[in-house]
Amino acid sequence: MKTTQKKNYTRKDRASVDTLRVLAAEMVEKAKSGHPGLPLGAAPMAYVLWTRFLKHDPECPSWPDRDRFVMSPGHGSALLYAWLHLAGYGLSMEDLKNFRQWGSPTPGHPERGLTPGVEATTGPLGHGLAMAVGLAMAERQLAARFNRPGFPVFDHLTYALVSDGDLMEGVASEASSLAGTQGLGKLVCVYDDNQMTIEGPTSISFSEDVRSRFLAYGWHVSVVSDGEDLMSVQLALENAKAETQRPSLVMCRTELGAGSPKADTPGAHGEPLGAEALAATREHYGFGDKPPFFVDERVASNFLALSQAHNSARLDWEAALSAYVGKHPELGAELERRLAGRLPDDFEDVLKSGAKSSFSGKPPVATRAASGKVINILAPVMPELIGGSADLAPSNKTQIEGEPGAGALWPGGRNVHFGVREQAMGAVLNGMAVHGGLAPFGGTFLVFSDFLRPAVRLSALMGLNVVYVLTHDSVGVGEDGPTHQPVEHLAALRAIPNLNVIRPADAFETAAAWSLALGGKGPAALILSRQNLPVLPEGDLAYQGARAGGYILREAEGGVPEAVVIATGSEVSLALEARAILAGKIAVRVVSLPCWEIFEKQSREYRDLVLPPNVTKRLAVEAGRTFGWERWVGDKGAVLGVDEFGHSAPASVIFEKLGFTARNVAGLVEKL
Amino acid sequence: MKTTQKKNYTRKDRASVDTLRVLAAEMVEKAKSGHPGLPLGAAPMAYVLWTRFLKHDPECPSWPDRDRFVMSPGHGSALLYAWLHLAGYGLSMEDLKNFRQWGSPTPGHPERGLTPGVEATTGPLGHGLAMAVGLAMAERQLAARFNRPGFPVFDHLTYALVSDGDLMEGVASEASSLAGTQGLGKLVCVYDDNQMTIEGPTSISFSEDVRSRFLAYGWHVSVVSDGEDLMSVQLALENAKAETQRPSLVMCRTELGAGSPKADTPGAHGEPLGAEALAATREHYGFGDKPPFFVDERVASNFLALSQAHNSARLDWEAALSAYVGKHPELGAELERRLAGRLPDDFEDVLKSGAKSSFSGKPPVATRAASGKVINILAPVMPELIGGSADLAPSNKTQIEGEPGAGALWPGGRNVHFGVREQAMGAVLNGMAVHGGLAPFGGTFLVFSDFLRPAVRLSALMGLNVVYVLTHDSVGVGEDGPTHQPVEHLAALRAIPNLNVIRPADAFETAAAWSLALGGKGPAALILSRQNLPVLPEGDLAYQGARAGGYILREAEGGVPEAVVIATGSEVSLALEARAILAGKIAVRVVSLPCWEIFEKQSREYRDLVLPPNVTKRLAVEAGRTFGWERWVGDKGAVLGVDEFGHSAPASVIFEKLGFTARNVAGLVEKL
């Protein structure tokens, strides 16, 4: 395809589409950085989608029943911002001119929370598509819960624009396969099929038959052979919308950098066109005699009129909602609470009393099992709690009892079978959290958090309240061996900003961890043991202390510590045993430090109370890499950790061999 | 499928297959842990593959032209070990009885290097399949380089056994799509299609049409409706072998836990059958009256005879190789050197003189560009150097100039277009390294090392000499914003055991980084700048010092440092500027610390020389999280880092805002 084939445009359409293109190219040029190629090629299909299909209202970007749109190739941000500006989302022309500048609402890739109308932060390819799957699952779950005859509270579609790069990423494959199994009829992905990558034509790396692949996943697929033909795009989108049992992929053949001298070459992708090529492009689209950043009045009014088309629908929805709340006051109250992201009023009471009756004075229990118990304590009072595992539910203990699996047959089911697809699970959880109204969680083994990482990073970047349930948290995994034994993962997760990494020492700390995770303002990773751990007799203290991130679990004899042993998770019991061994010899305080991040946010006073600066004899004990522990033990302290990969053997043997015994811990304290 | 349908077995076949099954189930039972389900169901297909197709010789497990076999679902290890024992790989019956015990060569999941006959460490699903793709690419590349008419030095197949779980993982999707584009006719995957996952039947999470999906990738696919029918399996494998233009998938319908009372239930997957069910299973297979771990003499001799079938082929190959070496002495010497994993004799000379002429006294250059230069200095003398990028070659500078892209048309090409598939790229590099004879490297942005992580971990666990080229290494990425700016990734990579993370400060340190990476005994991550950095005038010192992991780059005035500034990568020049600002006020030593891991391996004496214990005024400067730097600066030191996500703006603006200016660094030193 060497020249664009404009078809079925009115003059207004044509001027509008070309304004999007030229604005985007100009933004990139002015920023001296960015991606003009996608906007130039994908503007027609995006225009049809945004102006003829997307149900939205710029006056109320948070309208709960709006259609969702995700720009999965986040590098297409200039196109999105140009449209948000024209559609009246409050982005000014000045904002467009400040594309990619410090503090502007028009950053290089779309960022949720920074720009009205941007639903999700995108950039890491594949994740936008996978989050769209989560958005569509969220819509279905909420519809099943709240809709009543005559009151369709939730009835919207999820659209995503996707690129070659998205479809090459494994996370998109995982999510698309899952979407097929889930039969997400309200998910529509439009594929900017420009057959060009950074390294050259897609034939060099991506020669697969995308249509057949998505049919194999159980999707509805249509092909638009000319993405410049507005009517073909429209008909394909109508068909996609009419398909209610399967997700839809609309493949539109486009041309990267259409209308520019660099069209259909990799050079059009990721750098400004340059003054000369930009001039030729403006000329091509009839902007040769116009000033930069020009928007014709008729174009401006066209976009505004089209974007206001759903305003009355939104007002009708709000009116209907009032009636709904009147007729179903309890559901109405629940809806209001959930959309506001508030926990139930009795959350803490339910959790604490449930934990007390389940755990107090009970035999040792693995923290993964305690976590499963907590999920089931909370599930009845938190209908927003939804989640599952990447095919490890019986091990991760993520099952909500008596609840069906989520799927087309049980659209309201809260147990999600993600399959062996960790990364997509994370992205789907992000999509659910982005939607609002749900409290999503997902489980796998801690060692496989490596597969989750790109999703965890996006949870943290967006500040989403996603709970990652990561069990089998050390060499305590035992016989499965080093491929299944996390060693570096605690450190690697702690390195991520805005993520609370919480490793509870017992069942009570596990309850506190869930309280922190669900009540926080960002994601949390719960790090849970495979093996049983004693329930701490200090139940209330453990619960409250864990909520502070760290606390004095057991004070030194006589109240004046000569040494402090700091531990997390399964090693806390070990520290307590070592303290007992040293009784009468060394006065040892045991500090449980389940969450560094929260402890660091406590006052200096509190932190110094827990870890007195004058007590320099400090030993940290954690069955993971020692990396980073210097922060807590200081120059004169020591760390007992695991700095090499693990071993296949019974857990007790491994712990013995690696020195994780009370006697060895006591010995290390004596050595200090 | 509720009962097994044995077909086309001779009595010997039947006894042999059933011995594999029962041995595996007994191993799991004795270990009190493991996975009996896969071995019971997949034994027939594995038997056909191993005994009728696999070209191998237990007398010489390292035979370079052996067929490769990868057990992608590593939890099927008991089946593999049972066969390796029977085939004569030197695993004793005692080893089988010590399955999953401390120090045994039969760990929970197969580990390369620990067990003869195990080609690759597997367990993280999807990676075995993806490594098999790398193995097949390696074979093709080596064949193109070394084969001569009448001397097919390399002519072998790569087989993998794959499972539902593998096929759900995104990395397998990425690798399979790439394998299709690459037209890997010598890759054959046999799929243990038991339609059962840990959470239930595959219908709950994996309802896609696998056959159509792989056809869409460009594979040859055949379906064996009864995996117990040996002749059907054999015919399908013959067809797969006959297909030379496309990779082949042989789908065999099997039954998880076949022949046990738990057959076709999730319970058969991952725990011992239990005494009662094991007894019933042994009874079912005619072992009711036999002692545990029983191997009939005829079965033993059958396996030995079958595994010795290729012994003469191996001896013929060795004889042919001698003739080949005689006729092609240079290629013969190269082959010997490459298979031994030795660098060329003139490696250091070529690298140092190339670096000197390319960089000495030259204007500032980004370390990613210096890395690209080094690749092209080495490529002519290192024909084993092969690699590419996940569709970012122009940015990662990973292109070997004048060399075609690897593919069916140019099987010897050394530029690999991986597509936007980071995780599969890592796994394919692992597969190439596992094969031997190649020095593989792969590039992406540092921020996307998150996608690579599961592969990097396996590189480290196996000790493979893979080079990860990770560019755009800080907020210096600039306008692309936080989704593209690594912040936590240096810390997260340093957390991985056995991985050298090297962040060079200039072009000379970059050359040293490549020397360390290619000459090391494990993987390396090269962390490279997007932005230009001054070439250090101390060229030789920088090269030698970087090879030690860390060194005194510029001594304090007067030779007695009052303070030490420790920096890496792009921040080293900043430290030098700060030192200049403080001249006459504070005597500052600047230490460049490009690789913690290697520096830590230096003698205590050397380390104390570089970082004198009595100089406690230490400032670390690195544009990444401060996490872990306490190790180097101590209680009285300070760290200038980036502890929050980044920003979209020009790099210079970001650095200024975050305090990465010479003046601020100088101020922080004064404050110490």
PDB file of N, CA, C and O in Angstrom, chain B residues 77-96:
ATOM      1  N   SER B  77       9.751 -34.714  35.639  1.00  0.00           N
ATOM      2  CA  SER B  77      11.134 -35.179  35.815  1.00  0.00           C
ATOM      3  C   SER B  77      11.234 -36.667  36.126  1.00  0.00           C
ATOM      4  O   SER B  77      12.166 -37.333  35.659  1.00  0.00           O
ATOM      5  N   ALA B  78      10.303 -37.217  36.902  1.00  0.00           N
ATOM      6  CA  ALA B  78      10.418 -38.627  37.296  1.00  0.00           C
ATOM      7  C   ALA B  78      10.418 -39.529  36.062  1.00  0.00           C
ATOM      8  O   ALA B  78      11.157 -40.519  35.997  1.00  0.00           O
ATOM      9  N   LEU B  79       9.597 -39.174  35.083  1.00  0.00           N
ATOM     10  CA  LEU B  79       9.553 -39.949  33.840  1.00  0.00           C
ATOM     11  C   LEU B  79      10.899 -39.875  33.128  1.00  0.00           C
ATOM     12  O   LEU B  79      11.444 -40.889  32.670  1.00  0.00           O
ATOM     13  N   LEU B  80      11.451 -38.666  33.080  1.00  0.00           N
ATOM     14  CA  LEU B  80      12.737 -38.480  32.402  1.00  0.00           C
ATOM     15  C   LEU B  80      13.846 -39.252  33.112  1.00  0.00           C
ATOM     16  O   LEU B  80      14.648 -39.946  32.479  1.00  0.00           O
ATOM     17  N   TYR B  81      13.876 -39.151  34.440  1.00  0.00           N
ATOM     18  CA  TYR B  81      14.929 -39.855  35.182  1.00  0.00           C
ATOM     19  C   TYR B  81      14.795 -41.366  35.028  1.00  0.00           C
ATOM     20  O   TYR B  81      15.797 -42.083  34.920  1.00  0.00           O
ATOM     21  N   ALA B  82      13.553 -41.853  35.059  1.00  0.00           N
ATOM     22  CA  ALA B  82      13.347 -43.299  34.911  1.00  0.00           C
ATOM     23  C   ALA B  82      13.944 -43.760  33.582  1.00  0.00           C
ATOM     24  O   ALA B  82      14.638 -44.778  33.510  1.00  0.00           O
ATOM     25  N   TRP B  83      13.691 -42.955  32.538  1.00  0.00           N
ATOM     26  CA  TRP B  83      14.230 -43.350  31.237  1.00  0.00           C
ATOM     27  C   TRP B  83      15.756 -43.218  31.194  1.00  0.00           C
ATOM     28  O   TRP B  83      16.459 -44.099  30.683  1.00  0.00           O
ATOM     29  N   LEU B  84      16.277 -42.113  31.742  1.00  0.00           N
ATOM     30  CA  LEU B  84      17.735 -41.929  31.730  1.00  0.00           C
ATOM     31  C   LEU B  84      18.420 -43.092  32.455  1.00  0.00           C
ATOM     32  O   LEU B  84      19.483 -43.562  32.039  1.00  0.00           O
ATOM     33  N   HIS B  85      17.792 -43.549  33.528  1.00  0.00           N
ATOM     34  CA  HIS B  85      18.321 -44.713  34.246  1.00  0.00           C
ATOM     35  C   HIS B  85      18.334 -45.942  33.339  1.00  0.00           C
ATOM     36  O   HIS B  85      19.363 -46.598  33.171  1.00  0.00           O
ATOM     37  N   LEU B  86      17.194 -46.206  32.715  1.00  0.00           N
ATOM     38  CA  LEU B  86      17.075 -47.412  31.897  1.00  0.00           C
ATOM     39  C   LEU B  86      17.927 -47.326  30.629  1.00  0.00           C
ATOM     40  O   LEU B  86      18.403 -48.332  30.114  1.00  0.00           O
ATOM     41  N   ALA B  87      18.123 -46.079  30.137  1.00  0.00           N
ATOM     42  CA  ALA B  87      18.862 -45.910  28.891  1.00  0.00           C
ATOM     43  C   ALA B  87      20.375 -45.950  29.107  1.00  0.00           C
ATOM     44  O   ALA B  87      21.134 -45.936  28.140  1.00  0.00           O
ATOM     45  N   GLY B  88      20.780 -45.974  30.369  1.00  0.00           N
ATOM     46  CA  GLY B  88      22.213 -46.112  30.613  1.00  0.00           C
ATOM     47  C   GLY B  88      22.975 -44.809  30.741  1.00  0.00           C
ATOM     48  O   GLY B  88      24.161 -44.739  30.406  1.00  0.00           O
ATOM     49  N   TYR B  89      22.301 -43.782  31.229  1.00  0.00           N
ATOM     50  CA  TYR B  89      22.981 -42.493  31.387  1.00  0.00           C
ATOM     51  C   TYR B  89      23.737 -42.380  32.710  1.00  0.00           C
ATOM     52  O   TYR B  89      24.171 -41.293  33.089  1.00  0.00           O
ATOM     53  N   GLY B  90      23.809 -43.499  33.421  1.00  0.00           N
ATOM     54  CA  GLY B  90      24.601 -43.463  34.651  1.00  0.00           C
ATOM     55  C   GLY B  90      23.812 -43.075  35.884  1.00  0.00           C
ATOM     56  O   GLY B  90      24.380 -42.921  36.957  1.00  0.00           O
ATOM     57  N   LEU B  91      22.503 -42.908  35.740  1.00  0.00           N
ATOM     58  CA  LEU B  91      21.676 -42.732  36.933  1.00  0.00           C
ATOM     59  C   LEU B  91      21.404 -44.118  37.505  1.00  0.00           C
ATOM     60  O   LEU B  91      20.896 -44.985  36.795  1.00  0.00           O
ATOM     61  N   SER B  92      21.738 -44.299  38.772  1.00  0.00           N
ATOM     62  CA  SER B  92      21.539 -45.621  39.376  1.00  0.00           C
ATOM     63  C   SER B  92      20.127 -45.748  39.935  1.00  0.00           C
ATOM     64  O   SER B  92      19.410 -44.755  40.082  1.00  0.00           O
ATOM     65  N   MET B  93      19.756 -46.963  40.253  1.00  0.00           N
ATOM     66  CA  MET B  93      18.463 -47.183  40.903  1.00  0.00           C
ATOM     67  C   MET B  93      18.425 -46.436  42.232  1.00  0.00           C
ATOM     68  O   MET B  93      17.384 -45.927  42.640  1.00  0.00           O
ATOM     69  N   GLU B  94      19.590 -46.363  42.884  1.00  0.00           N
ATOM     70  CA  GLU B  94      19.682 -45.627  44.139  1.00  0.00           C
ATOM     71  C   GLU B  94      19.336 -44.148  43.911  1.00  0.00           C
ATOM     72  O   GLU B  94      18.664 -43.520  44.733  1.00  0.00           O
ATOM     73  N   ASP B  95      19.801 -43.621  42.779  1.00  0.00           N
ATOM     74  CA  ASP B  95      19.489 -42.223  42.452  1.00  0.00           C
ATOM     75  C   ASP B  95      17.978 -42.042  42.282  1.00  0.00           C
ATOM     76  O   ASP B  95      17.410 -41.047  42.727  1.00  0.00           O
ATOM     77  N   LEU B  96      17.345 -43.010  41.645  1.00  0.00           N
ATOM     78  CA  LEU B  96      15.884 -42.902  41.484  1.00  0.00           C
ATOM     79  C   LEU B  96      15.208 -42.932  42.854  1.00  0.00           C
ATOM     80  O   LEU B  96      14.245 -42.210  43.099  1.00  0.00           O
TER      81      LEU B  96
END
